[in-house]
PDB file of C-alpha atoms and ligand atoms in Angstrom:
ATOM      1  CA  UNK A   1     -56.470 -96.895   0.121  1.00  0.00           C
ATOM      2  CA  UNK A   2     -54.275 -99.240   1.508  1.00  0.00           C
ATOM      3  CA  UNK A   3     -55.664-102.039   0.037  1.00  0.00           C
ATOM      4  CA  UNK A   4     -53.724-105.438  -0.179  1.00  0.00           C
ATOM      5  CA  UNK A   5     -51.568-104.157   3.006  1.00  0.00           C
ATOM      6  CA  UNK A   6     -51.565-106.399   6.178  1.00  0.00           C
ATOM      7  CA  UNK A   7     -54.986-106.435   7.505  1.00  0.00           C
ATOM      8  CA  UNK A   8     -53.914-107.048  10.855  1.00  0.00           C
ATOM      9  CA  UNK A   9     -51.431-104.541  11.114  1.00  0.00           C
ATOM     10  CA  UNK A  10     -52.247-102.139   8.339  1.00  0.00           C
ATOM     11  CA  UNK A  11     -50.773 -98.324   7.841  1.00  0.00           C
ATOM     12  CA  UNK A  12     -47.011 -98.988   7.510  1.00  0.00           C
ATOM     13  CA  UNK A  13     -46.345 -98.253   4.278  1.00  0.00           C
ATOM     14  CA  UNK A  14     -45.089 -94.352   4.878  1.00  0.00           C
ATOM     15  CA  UNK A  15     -43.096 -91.417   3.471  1.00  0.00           C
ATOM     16  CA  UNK A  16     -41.762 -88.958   5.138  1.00  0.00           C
ATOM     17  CA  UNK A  17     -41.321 -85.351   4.087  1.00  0.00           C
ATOM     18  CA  UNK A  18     -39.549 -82.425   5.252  1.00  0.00           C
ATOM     19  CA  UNK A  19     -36.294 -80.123   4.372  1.00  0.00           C
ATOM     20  CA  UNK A  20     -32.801 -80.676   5.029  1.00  0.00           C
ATOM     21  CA  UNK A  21     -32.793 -79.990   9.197  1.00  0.00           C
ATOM     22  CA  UNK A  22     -35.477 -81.303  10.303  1.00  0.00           C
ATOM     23  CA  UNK A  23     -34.645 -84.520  11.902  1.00  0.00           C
ATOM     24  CA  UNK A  24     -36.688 -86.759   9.325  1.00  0.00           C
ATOM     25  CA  UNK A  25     -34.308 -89.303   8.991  1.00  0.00           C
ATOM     26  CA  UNK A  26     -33.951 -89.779  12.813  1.00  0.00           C
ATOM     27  CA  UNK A  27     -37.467 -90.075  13.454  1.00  0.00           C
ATOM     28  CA  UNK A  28     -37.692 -92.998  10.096  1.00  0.00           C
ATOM     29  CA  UNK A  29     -35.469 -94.893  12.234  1.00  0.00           C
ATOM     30  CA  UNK A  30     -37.101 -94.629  15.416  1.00  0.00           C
ATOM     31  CA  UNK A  31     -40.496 -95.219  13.825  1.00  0.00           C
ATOM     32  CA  UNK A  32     -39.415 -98.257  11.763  1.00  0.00           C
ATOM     33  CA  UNK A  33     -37.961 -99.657  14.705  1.00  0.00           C
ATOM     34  CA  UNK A  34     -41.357 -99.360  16.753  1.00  0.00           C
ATOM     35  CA  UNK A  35     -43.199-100.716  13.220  1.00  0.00           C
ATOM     36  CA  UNK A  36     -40.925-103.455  13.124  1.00  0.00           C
ATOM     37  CA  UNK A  37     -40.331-101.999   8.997  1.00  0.00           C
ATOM     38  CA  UNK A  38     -36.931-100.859   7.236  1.00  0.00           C
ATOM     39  CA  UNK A  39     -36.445 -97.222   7.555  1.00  0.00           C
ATOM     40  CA  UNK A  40     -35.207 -96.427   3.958  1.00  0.00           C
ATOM     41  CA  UNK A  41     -32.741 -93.405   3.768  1.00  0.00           C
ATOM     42  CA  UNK A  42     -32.499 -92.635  -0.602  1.00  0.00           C
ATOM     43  CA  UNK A  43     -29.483 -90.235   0.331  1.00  0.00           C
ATOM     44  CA  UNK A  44     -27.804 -92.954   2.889  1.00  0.00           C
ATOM     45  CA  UNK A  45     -28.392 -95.556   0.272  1.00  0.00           C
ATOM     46  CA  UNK A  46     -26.337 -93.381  -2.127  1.00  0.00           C
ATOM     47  CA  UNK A  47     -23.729 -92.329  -0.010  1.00  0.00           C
ATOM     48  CA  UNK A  48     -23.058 -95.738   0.625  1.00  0.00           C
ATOM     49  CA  UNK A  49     -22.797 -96.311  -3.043  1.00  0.00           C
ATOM     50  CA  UNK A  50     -20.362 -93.127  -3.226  1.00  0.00           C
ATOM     51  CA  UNK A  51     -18.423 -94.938  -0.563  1.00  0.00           C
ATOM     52  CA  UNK A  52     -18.346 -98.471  -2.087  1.00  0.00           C
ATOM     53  CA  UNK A  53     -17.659 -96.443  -5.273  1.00  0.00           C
ATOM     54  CA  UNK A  54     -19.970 -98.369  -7.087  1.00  0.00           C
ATOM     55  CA  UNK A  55     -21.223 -97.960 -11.059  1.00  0.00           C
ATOM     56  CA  UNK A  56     -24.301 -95.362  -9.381  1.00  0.00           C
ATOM     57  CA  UNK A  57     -21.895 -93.876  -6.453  1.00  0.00           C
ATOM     58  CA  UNK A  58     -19.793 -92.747  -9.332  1.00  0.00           C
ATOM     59  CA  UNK A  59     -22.677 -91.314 -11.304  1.00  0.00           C
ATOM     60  CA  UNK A  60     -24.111 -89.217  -8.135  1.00  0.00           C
ATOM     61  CA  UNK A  61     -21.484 -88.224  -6.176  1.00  0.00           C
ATOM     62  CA  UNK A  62     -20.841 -85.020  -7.866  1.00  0.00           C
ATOM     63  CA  UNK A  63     -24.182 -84.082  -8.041  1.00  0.00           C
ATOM     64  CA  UNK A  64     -24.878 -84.966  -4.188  1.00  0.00           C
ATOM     65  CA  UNK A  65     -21.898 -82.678  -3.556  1.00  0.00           C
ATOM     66  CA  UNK A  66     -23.474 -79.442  -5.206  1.00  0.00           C
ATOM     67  CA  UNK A  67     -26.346 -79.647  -3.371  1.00  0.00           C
ATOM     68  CA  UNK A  68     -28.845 -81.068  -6.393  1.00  0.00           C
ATOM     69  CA  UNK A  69     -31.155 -83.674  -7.276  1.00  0.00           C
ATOM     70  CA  UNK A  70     -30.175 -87.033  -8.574  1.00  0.00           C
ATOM     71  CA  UNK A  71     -32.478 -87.334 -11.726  1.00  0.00           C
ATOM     72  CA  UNK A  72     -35.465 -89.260 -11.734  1.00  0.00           C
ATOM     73  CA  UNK A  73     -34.835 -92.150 -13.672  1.00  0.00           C
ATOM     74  CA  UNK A  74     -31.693 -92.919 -11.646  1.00  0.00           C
ATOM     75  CA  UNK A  75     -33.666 -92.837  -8.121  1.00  0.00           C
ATOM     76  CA  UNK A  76     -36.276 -94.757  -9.654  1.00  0.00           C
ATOM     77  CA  UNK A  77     -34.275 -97.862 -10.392  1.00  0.00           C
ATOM     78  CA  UNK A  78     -32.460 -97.228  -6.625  1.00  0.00           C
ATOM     79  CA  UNK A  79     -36.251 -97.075  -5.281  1.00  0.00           C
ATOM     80  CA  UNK A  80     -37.502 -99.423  -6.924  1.00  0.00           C
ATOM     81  CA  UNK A  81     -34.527-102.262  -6.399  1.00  0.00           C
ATOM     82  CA  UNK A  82     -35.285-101.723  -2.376  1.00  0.00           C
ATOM     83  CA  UNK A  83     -38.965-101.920  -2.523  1.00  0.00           C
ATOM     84  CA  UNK A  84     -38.913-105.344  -4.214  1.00  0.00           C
ATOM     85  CA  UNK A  85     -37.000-106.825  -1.447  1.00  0.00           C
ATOM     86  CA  UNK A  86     -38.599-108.681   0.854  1.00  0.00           C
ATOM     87  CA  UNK A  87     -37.995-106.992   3.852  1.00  0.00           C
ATOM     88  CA  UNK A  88     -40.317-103.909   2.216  1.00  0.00           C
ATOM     89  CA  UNK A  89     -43.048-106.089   1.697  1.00  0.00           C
ATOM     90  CA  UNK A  90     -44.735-105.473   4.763  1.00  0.00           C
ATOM     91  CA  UNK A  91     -44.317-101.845   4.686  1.00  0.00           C
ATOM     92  CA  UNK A  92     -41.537 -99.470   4.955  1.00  0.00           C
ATOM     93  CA  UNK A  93     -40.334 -95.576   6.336  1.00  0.00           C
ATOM     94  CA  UNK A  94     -38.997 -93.779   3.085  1.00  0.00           C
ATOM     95  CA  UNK A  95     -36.812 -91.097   4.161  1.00  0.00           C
ATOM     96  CA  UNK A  96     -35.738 -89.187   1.327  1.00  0.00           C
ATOM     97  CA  UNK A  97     -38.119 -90.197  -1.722  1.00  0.00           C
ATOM     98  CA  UNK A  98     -40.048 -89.060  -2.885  1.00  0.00           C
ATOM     99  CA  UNK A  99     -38.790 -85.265  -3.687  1.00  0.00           C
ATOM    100  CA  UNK A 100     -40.127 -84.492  -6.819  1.00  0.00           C
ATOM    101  CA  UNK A 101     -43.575 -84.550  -7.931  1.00  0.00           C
ATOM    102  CA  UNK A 102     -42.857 -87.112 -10.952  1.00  0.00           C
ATOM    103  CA  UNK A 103     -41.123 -89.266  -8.026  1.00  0.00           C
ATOM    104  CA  UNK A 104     -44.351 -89.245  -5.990  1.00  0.00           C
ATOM    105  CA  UNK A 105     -46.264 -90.997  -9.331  1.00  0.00           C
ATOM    106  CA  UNK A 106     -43.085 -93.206  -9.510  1.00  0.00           C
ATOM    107  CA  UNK A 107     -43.626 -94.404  -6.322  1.00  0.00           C
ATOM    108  CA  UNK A 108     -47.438 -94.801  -6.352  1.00  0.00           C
ATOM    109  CA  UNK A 109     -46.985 -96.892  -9.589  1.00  0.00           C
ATOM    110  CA  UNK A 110     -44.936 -99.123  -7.708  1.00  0.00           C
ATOM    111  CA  UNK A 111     -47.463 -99.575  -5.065  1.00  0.00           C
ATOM    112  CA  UNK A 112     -49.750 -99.660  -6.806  1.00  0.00           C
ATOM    113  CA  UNK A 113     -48.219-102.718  -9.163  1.00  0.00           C
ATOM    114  CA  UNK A 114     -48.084-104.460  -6.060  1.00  0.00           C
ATOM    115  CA  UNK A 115     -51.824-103.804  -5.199  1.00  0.00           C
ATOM    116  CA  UNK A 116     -50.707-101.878  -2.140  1.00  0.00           C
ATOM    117  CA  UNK A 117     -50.831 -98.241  -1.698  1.00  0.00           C
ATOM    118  CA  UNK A 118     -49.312 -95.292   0.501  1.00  0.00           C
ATOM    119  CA  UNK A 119     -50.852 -94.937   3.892  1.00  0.00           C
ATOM    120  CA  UNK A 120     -49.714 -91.631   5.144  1.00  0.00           C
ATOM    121  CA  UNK A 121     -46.898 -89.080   4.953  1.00  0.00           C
ATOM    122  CA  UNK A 122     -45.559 -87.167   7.481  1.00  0.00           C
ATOM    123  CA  UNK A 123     -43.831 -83.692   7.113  1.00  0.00           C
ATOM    124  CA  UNK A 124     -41.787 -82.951   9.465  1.00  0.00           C
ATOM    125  CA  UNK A 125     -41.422 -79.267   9.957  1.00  0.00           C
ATOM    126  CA  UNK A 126     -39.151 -76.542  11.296  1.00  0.00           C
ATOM    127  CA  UNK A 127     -38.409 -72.760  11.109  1.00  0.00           C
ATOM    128  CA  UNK A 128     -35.697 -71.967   8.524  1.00  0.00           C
ATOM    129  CA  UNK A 129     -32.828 -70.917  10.988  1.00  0.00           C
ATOM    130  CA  UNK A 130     -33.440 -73.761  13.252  1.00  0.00           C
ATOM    131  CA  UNK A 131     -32.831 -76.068  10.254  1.00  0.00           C
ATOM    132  CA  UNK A 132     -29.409 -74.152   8.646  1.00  0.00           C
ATOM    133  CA  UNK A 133     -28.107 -74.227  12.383  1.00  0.00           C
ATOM    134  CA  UNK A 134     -28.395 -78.039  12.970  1.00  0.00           C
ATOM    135  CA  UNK A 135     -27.815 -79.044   9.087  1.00  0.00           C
ATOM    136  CA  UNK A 136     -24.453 -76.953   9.873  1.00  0.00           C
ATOM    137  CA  UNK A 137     -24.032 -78.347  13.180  1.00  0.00           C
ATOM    138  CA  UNK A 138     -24.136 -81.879  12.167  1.00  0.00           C
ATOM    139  CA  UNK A 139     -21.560 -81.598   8.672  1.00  0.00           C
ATOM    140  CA  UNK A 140     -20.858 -84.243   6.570  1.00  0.00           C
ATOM    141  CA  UNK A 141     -18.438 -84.277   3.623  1.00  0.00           C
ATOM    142  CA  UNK A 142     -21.168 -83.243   1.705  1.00  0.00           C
ATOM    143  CA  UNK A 143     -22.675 -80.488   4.165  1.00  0.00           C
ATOM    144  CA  UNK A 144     -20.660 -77.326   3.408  1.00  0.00           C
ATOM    145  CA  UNK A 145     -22.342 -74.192   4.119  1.00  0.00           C
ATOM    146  CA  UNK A 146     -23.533 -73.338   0.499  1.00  0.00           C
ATOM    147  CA  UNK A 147     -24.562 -76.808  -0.216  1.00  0.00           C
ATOM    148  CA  UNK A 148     -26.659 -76.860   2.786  1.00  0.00           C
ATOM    149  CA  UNK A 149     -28.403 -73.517   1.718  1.00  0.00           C
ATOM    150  CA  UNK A 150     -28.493 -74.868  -1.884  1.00  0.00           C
ATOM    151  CA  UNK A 151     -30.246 -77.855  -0.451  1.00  0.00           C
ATOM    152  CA  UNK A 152     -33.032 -75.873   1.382  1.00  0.00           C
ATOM    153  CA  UNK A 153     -33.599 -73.582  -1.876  1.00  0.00           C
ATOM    154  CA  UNK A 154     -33.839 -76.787  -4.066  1.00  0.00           C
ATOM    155  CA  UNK A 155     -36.179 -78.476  -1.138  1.00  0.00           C
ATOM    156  CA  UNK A 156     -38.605 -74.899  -1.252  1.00  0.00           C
ATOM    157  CA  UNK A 157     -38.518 -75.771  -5.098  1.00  0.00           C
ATOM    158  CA  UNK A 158     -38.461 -79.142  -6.257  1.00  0.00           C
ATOM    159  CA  UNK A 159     -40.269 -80.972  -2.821  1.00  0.00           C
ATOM    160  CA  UNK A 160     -42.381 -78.599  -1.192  1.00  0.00           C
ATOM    161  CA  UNK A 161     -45.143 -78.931  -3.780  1.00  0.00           C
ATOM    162  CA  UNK A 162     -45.333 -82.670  -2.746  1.00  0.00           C
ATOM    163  CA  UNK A 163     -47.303 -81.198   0.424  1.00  0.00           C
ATOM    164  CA  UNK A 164     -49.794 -80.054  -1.824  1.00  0.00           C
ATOM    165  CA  UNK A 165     -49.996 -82.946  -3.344  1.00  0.00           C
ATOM    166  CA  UNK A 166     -50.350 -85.240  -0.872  1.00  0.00           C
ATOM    167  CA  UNK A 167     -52.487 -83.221   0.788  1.00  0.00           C
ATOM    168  CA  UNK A 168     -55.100 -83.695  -2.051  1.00  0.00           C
ATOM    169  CA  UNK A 169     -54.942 -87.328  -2.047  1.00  0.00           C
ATOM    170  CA  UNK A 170     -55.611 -86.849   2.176  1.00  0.00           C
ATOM    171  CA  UNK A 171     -52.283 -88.516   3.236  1.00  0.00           C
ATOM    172  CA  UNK A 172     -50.457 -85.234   4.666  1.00  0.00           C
ATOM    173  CA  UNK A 173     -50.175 -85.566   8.548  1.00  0.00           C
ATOM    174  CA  UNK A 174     -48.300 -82.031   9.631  1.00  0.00           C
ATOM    175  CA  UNK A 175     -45.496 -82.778  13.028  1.00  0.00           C
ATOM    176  CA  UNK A 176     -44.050 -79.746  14.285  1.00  0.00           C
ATOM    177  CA  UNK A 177     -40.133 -80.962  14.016  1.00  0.00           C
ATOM    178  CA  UNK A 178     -38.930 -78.460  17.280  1.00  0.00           C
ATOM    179  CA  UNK A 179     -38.037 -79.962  20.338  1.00  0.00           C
ATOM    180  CA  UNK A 180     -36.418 -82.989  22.007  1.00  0.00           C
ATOM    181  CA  UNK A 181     -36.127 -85.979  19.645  1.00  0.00           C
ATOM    182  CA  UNK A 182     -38.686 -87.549  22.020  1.00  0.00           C
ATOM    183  CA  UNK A 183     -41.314 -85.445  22.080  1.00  0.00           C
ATOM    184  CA  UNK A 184     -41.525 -85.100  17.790  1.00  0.00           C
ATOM    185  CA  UNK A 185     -41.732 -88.920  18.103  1.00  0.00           C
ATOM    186  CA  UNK A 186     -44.791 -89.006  20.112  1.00  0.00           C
ATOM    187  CA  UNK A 187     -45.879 -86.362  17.888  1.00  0.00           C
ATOM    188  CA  UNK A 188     -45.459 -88.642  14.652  1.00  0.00           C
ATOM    189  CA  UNK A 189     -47.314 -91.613  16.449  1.00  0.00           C
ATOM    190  CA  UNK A 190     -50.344 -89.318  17.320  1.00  0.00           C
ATOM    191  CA  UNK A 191     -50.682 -88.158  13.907  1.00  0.00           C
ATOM    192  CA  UNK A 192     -50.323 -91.662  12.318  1.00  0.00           C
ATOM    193  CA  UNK A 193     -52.744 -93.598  14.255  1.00  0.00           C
TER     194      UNK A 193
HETATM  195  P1  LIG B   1     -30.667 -84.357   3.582  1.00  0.00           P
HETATM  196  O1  LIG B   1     -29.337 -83.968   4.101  1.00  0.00           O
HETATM  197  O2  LIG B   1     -31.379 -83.266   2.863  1.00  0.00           O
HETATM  198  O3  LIG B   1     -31.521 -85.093   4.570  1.00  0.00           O
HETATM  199  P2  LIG B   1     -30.353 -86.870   2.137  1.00  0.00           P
HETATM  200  O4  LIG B   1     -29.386 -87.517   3.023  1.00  0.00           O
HETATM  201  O5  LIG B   1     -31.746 -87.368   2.118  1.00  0.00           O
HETATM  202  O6  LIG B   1     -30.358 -85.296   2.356  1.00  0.00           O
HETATM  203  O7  LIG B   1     -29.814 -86.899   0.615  1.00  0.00           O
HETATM  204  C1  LIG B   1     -28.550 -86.363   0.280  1.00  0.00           C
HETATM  205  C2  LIG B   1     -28.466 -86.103  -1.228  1.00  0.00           C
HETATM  206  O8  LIG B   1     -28.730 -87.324  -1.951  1.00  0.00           O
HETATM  207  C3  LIG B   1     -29.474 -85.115  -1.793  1.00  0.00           C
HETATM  208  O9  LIG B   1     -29.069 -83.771  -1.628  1.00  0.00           O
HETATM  209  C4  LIG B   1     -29.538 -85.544  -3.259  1.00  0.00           C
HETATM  210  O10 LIG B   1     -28.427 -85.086  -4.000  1.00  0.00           O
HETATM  211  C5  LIG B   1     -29.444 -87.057  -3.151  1.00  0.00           C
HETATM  212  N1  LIG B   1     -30.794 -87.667  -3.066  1.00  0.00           N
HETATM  213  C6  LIG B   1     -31.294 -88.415  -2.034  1.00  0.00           C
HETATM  214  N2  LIG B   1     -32.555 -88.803  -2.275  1.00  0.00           N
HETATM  215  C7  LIG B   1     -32.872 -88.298  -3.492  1.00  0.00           C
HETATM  216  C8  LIG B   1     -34.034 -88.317  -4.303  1.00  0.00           C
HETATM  217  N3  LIG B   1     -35.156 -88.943  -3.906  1.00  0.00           N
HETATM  218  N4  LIG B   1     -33.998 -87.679  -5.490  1.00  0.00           N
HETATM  219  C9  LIG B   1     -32.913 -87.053  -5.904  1.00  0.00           C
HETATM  220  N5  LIG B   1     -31.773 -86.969  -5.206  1.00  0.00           N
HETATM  221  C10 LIG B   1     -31.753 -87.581  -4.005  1.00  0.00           C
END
């Protein structure tokens, strides 16, 4: 595990996981920042390309707006694009991928092409109400009250069984998400050491 990552500063190639809510893509950038690696939103990335209206913004900005799942394909290309450049190389925060299981193999295969591998995910966890109340309280365009309860039902669905999964291959590393953004961050460092 982990093997061709920087010896001298190993452990910073890491996914994070948890639903719609729960602060995940806050605490990438905080952690990326203290690893001195990109934090890499997948839903930033493509509301950017919704914005820039772009040949994939076009393609998943009706889809983002319902509340579903880019397919798999797409997100690999978008995944794998950002992973190949440079400033990735030394690890990265992904924020938003994987969220399937066939996206989990997606990105292994990509590490693993590179001779590097995954060194730990964090899922960031909350109670459901706490999560509909700030997903609500923070709206974007794309945050409307059913889409942000569709999101949850397809998280439940389509993500949750990466915990599971990841906890079979011994990566999982559980952060209780409640509380001031401060204290989950110590949280994520004390699990990832
Ligand atoms: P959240 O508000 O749940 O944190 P994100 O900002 O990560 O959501 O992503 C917003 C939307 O972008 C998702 O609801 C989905 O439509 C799309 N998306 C982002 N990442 C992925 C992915 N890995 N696979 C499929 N769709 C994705």
């Amino acid at each position: 595990m982990g093997a061709g990552s920087d010896a001298a500063r190993p452990g910073r190639n890491l996914v994070f996981l948890g639903p719609p809510g729960s602060g995940k893509g806050t605490q990438a950038e905080i952690l990326g920042k203290k690893l001195g690696v990109p934090a890499i939103s997948t839903g930033e990335m493509l509301r950017e390309a919704v914005a820039g209206g772009t040949e994939l913004g076009k393609k998943v900005e009706g889809i983002m707006n319902s509340g579903a799942l880019v397919d798999d394909d797409t997100m690999a290309e978008v995944v794998r694009e950002r992973l190949e450049r440079p400033d990735s190389r030394r690890g990265f925060v992904l924020d938003g991928y994987p969220r399937t299981l066939p996206q989990a193999e997606t990105l292994a295969g990509i590490l693993a092409g590179e001779g590097h591998a995954l060194d730990a995910v964090v899922l960031i966890d909350a109670p459901e109400e706490e999560l509909v109340d700030r997903a609500l309280a923070r709206r974007r365009a794309d945050d409307k009250a059913e889409v942000v309860r569709e999101r949850l039902r397809v998280y439940r669905q389509k993500t949750e069984p990466l915990v599971g999964y990841y906890e079979g291959l011994g990566l999982l590393r559980r952060v209780d998400g409640l509380g001031s953004i401060d204290a989950v961050s110590s949280r994520i460092l004390g699990a990832i050491e």
